[in-house]
Every structure is written in C-alpha cells, then in structure tokens.
XYZ file of C-alpha atoms in Angstrom:
179
model
C 30.608 156.636 64.557
C 33.695 157.228 62.508
C 33.703 159.231 59.283
C 36.495 159.654 56.793
C 37.027 162.063 53.998
C 36.909 161.087 50.294
C 40.481 162.386 50.003
C 41.724 159.740 52.460
C 40.132 156.905 50.450
C 41.580 158.322 47.237
C 45.132 158.328 48.707
C 44.820 154.714 49.937
C 43.480 153.574 46.536
C 46.335 155.419 44.724
C 48.952 153.827 47.041
C 47.479 150.343 46.545
C 47.333 150.841 42.761
C 50.970 152.017 42.706
C 52.063 148.955 44.723
C 50.261 146.636 42.288
C 52.000 148.273 39.312
C 55.332 147.471 41.003
C 54.350 143.807 41.392
C 53.275 143.796 45.040
C 50.181 141.884 46.017
C 48.119 142.657 49.080
C 49.192 140.280 51.873
C 45.653 138.966 52.276
C 45.671 137.634 48.700
C 49.045 135.917 49.136
C 48.210 134.247 52.463
C 44.814 132.827 51.651
C 43.682 131.273 48.407
C 39.922 131.474 48.066
C 39.600 131.792 51.843
C 41.319 128.429 52.515
C 44.496 128.163 54.613
C 47.713 127.888 52.606
C 49.265 124.399 52.529
C 52.478 123.951 54.547
C 55.287 121.405 54.672
C 57.333 120.611 57.793
C 60.831 119.113 57.660
C 62.435 117.904 60.918
C 66.194 117.450 61.381
C 68.545 116.583 64.252
C 71.930 118.205 64.884
C 73.434 114.810 65.790
C 71.890 111.447 64.976
C 72.931 109.130 66.469
C 73.842 111.119 69.559
C 75.841 110.085 72.598
C 74.091 109.883 75.973
C 74.442 113.270 77.659
C 75.083 115.133 74.393
C 73.017 118.231 73.691
C 70.897 117.778 70.556
C 69.043 120.477 68.609
C 65.894 119.521 66.730
C 65.004 121.925 63.923
C 61.579 122.129 62.296
C 61.538 124.105 59.047
C 58.023 125.042 57.947
C 57.444 126.306 54.414
C 54.224 127.441 52.766
C 52.964 127.424 49.213
C 53.623 130.608 47.301
C 56.796 131.489 49.205
C 54.931 132.991 52.156
C 56.717 132.647 55.509
C 54.404 130.856 57.960
C 53.723 132.189 61.418
C 52.613 130.219 64.452
C 54.284 127.565 66.560
C 55.563 123.998 66.439
C 54.764 121.369 69.060
C 57.679 118.972 69.609
C 56.813 115.534 70.996
C 59.338 112.877 72.005
C 58.564 109.302 73.005
C 60.605 106.227 73.831
C 61.479 106.118 77.506
C 60.753 109.795 78.111
C 57.648 111.576 76.791
C 57.908 115.334 76.467
C 55.780 117.946 74.678
C 57.124 121.462 74.156
C 55.797 124.363 72.079
C 58.264 126.609 70.220
C 57.264 129.704 68.201
C 58.384 129.959 64.575
C 61.023 132.543 63.715
C 61.316 133.087 59.951
C 59.676 129.707 59.397
C 62.009 127.801 61.734
C 61.568 126.416 65.248
C 64.615 125.123 67.146
C 64.458 122.973 70.239
C 67.803 122.489 71.970
C 67.504 120.059 74.803
C 67.347 116.466 75.758
C 70.675 115.900 77.474
C 68.668 113.408 79.472
C 67.317 111.249 76.635
C 68.082 107.692 77.733
C 70.041 105.257 75.588
C 67.801 103.784 72.886
C 65.535 104.906 70.050
C 63.173 107.849 70.428
C 60.495 109.088 68.068
C 60.622 112.870 67.735
C 57.674 114.569 66.078
C 57.141 118.191 65.058
C 53.565 119.421 64.577
C 52.988 122.817 62.968
C 49.637 123.872 64.368
C 47.172 125.355 61.919
C 46.121 128.988 61.976
C 43.481 130.927 60.067
C 46.043 131.495 57.307
C 48.140 128.296 57.300
C 47.232 124.596 57.248
C 48.780 122.158 59.727
C 51.661 119.852 58.788
C 54.018 117.509 60.618
C 57.217 115.508 60.368
C 58.991 112.892 62.479
C 62.344 111.207 62.874
C 63.917 108.492 64.992
C 66.637 109.805 67.316
C 69.093 107.111 68.380
C 71.014 107.666 71.615
C 74.059 105.459 72.208
C 75.929 104.842 75.461
C 78.697 107.317 76.200
C 82.185 105.815 75.965
C 84.089 105.511 79.216
C 87.705 105.252 80.204
C 88.869 103.388 83.295
C 92.174 103.954 85.056
C 93.348 101.554 87.777
C 95.991 102.460 90.342
C 97.415 100.438 93.222
C 98.642 101.624 96.606
C 101.879 99.730 96.212
C 103.506 98.701 92.944
C 105.497 96.552 93.177
C 104.104 95.081 96.341
C 105.641 92.685 98.855
C 104.075 89.279 99.375
C 101.615 89.118 102.253
C 101.108 92.911 102.532
C 97.710 94.481 101.793
C 97.336 96.369 98.504
C 94.492 98.727 97.641
C 93.291 99.187 94.072
C 91.404 102.283 92.912
C 89.409 102.453 89.711
C 88.618 105.877 88.218
C 85.867 105.747 85.587
C 85.185 108.836 83.459
C 82.765 109.548 80.645
C 84.105 111.005 77.427
C 83.099 113.690 76.367
C 80.117 114.088 78.687
C 80.340 116.012 81.954
C 78.079 113.389 83.530
C 79.258 111.237 86.405
C 79.021 107.545 85.510
C 77.039 105.162 87.702
C 77.391 101.433 88.094
C 79.853 98.921 89.507
C 83.474 98.054 88.924
C 84.490 94.418 89.245
C 88.132 93.647 90.025
C 89.569 90.344 88.845
C 92.932 89.454 90.367
C 94.916 86.880 88.432
C 97.151 84.612 90.500
C-alpha cells in the first residue's frame, strides 16, 4: 500500500489554489460538463473542388469543441461514388488532413468525415460532394511526309498528352482523311 505525507497533499492543494487564482481551471472540469462528453462540430473542406482527374486533393476535417477545448481522437474519412474507401486519421491540434485520391474516377463522390466519440468528446460529422472532371488533353498529329507525292504511302502519328496530369491517357484515336 502507498502512503503519502500530509506535507505532499498541502503542496498540491496550494499549487491548485494558486492556479485557480490565476484563472486556470483543472482540465477535468473543462473537458467534461457534469460527466457528459463535450459537444463537437466537424467542418470538412476540399483543397480543390471540382478537381481534375489525376489531381491530388487534400480533405481537411476541422473539429472544434465547446468551451474552446482542443479535441483529441481521430477522424474516419469515407468516400463513395465509384470507389469506396475508409481511412482513419488522428487529429493534430483539432485537424485531420487526408491527402490522396489521385485515382478518384470522373464523376461525383460523397466524402464524409466522422469524428469518433471518446470519453471526453461527443461524436460529430460532416460531408461534401467532390466533383472530379476529365483531364484536358492535347493531341499533336505528324505525318511521315509533308508534302507527300500522290500514290506514295504516308504514315500519321498522333501524340495525346494529359495536361497537367502525369498520367498516360488511354483510349482510341480516330483519323479522318478528307479527300
């Protein structure tokens, strides 16, 4: 069994009393009100909405709590709409950042952020619709012989590139020759 001296308790009580005179509250009183978890609010934002296919997007969940207390815990990010993903990110100073999703397909995606409840903080959530648009392309056509002589074969080459994405485009090129 552990024993402590009366002097130790007196010093702790004096320190706590001095902190209260300076306006500090014990953390336990600020985090829980009557034993109930403190209410939180989650706000979700996107670094680029709409985004271009292949573009890196950062989703940021800012979680605030009543009374100015900084919440601790983690945020679950969920995306749906062609690709369903769930990732957990710990809060740092009330913020969770998820940088990803270069592979979100073209279309609309629901992104949700769920702050999971703890003993001290109540759960909250937010959502947004992330729109991904097709990446613009440029096409350059070259010929093997320009000008060309009648009756001789000519080869045409099409070079398709995606701007600004480093992705390699897929699909077909159709050549129409007039005349």
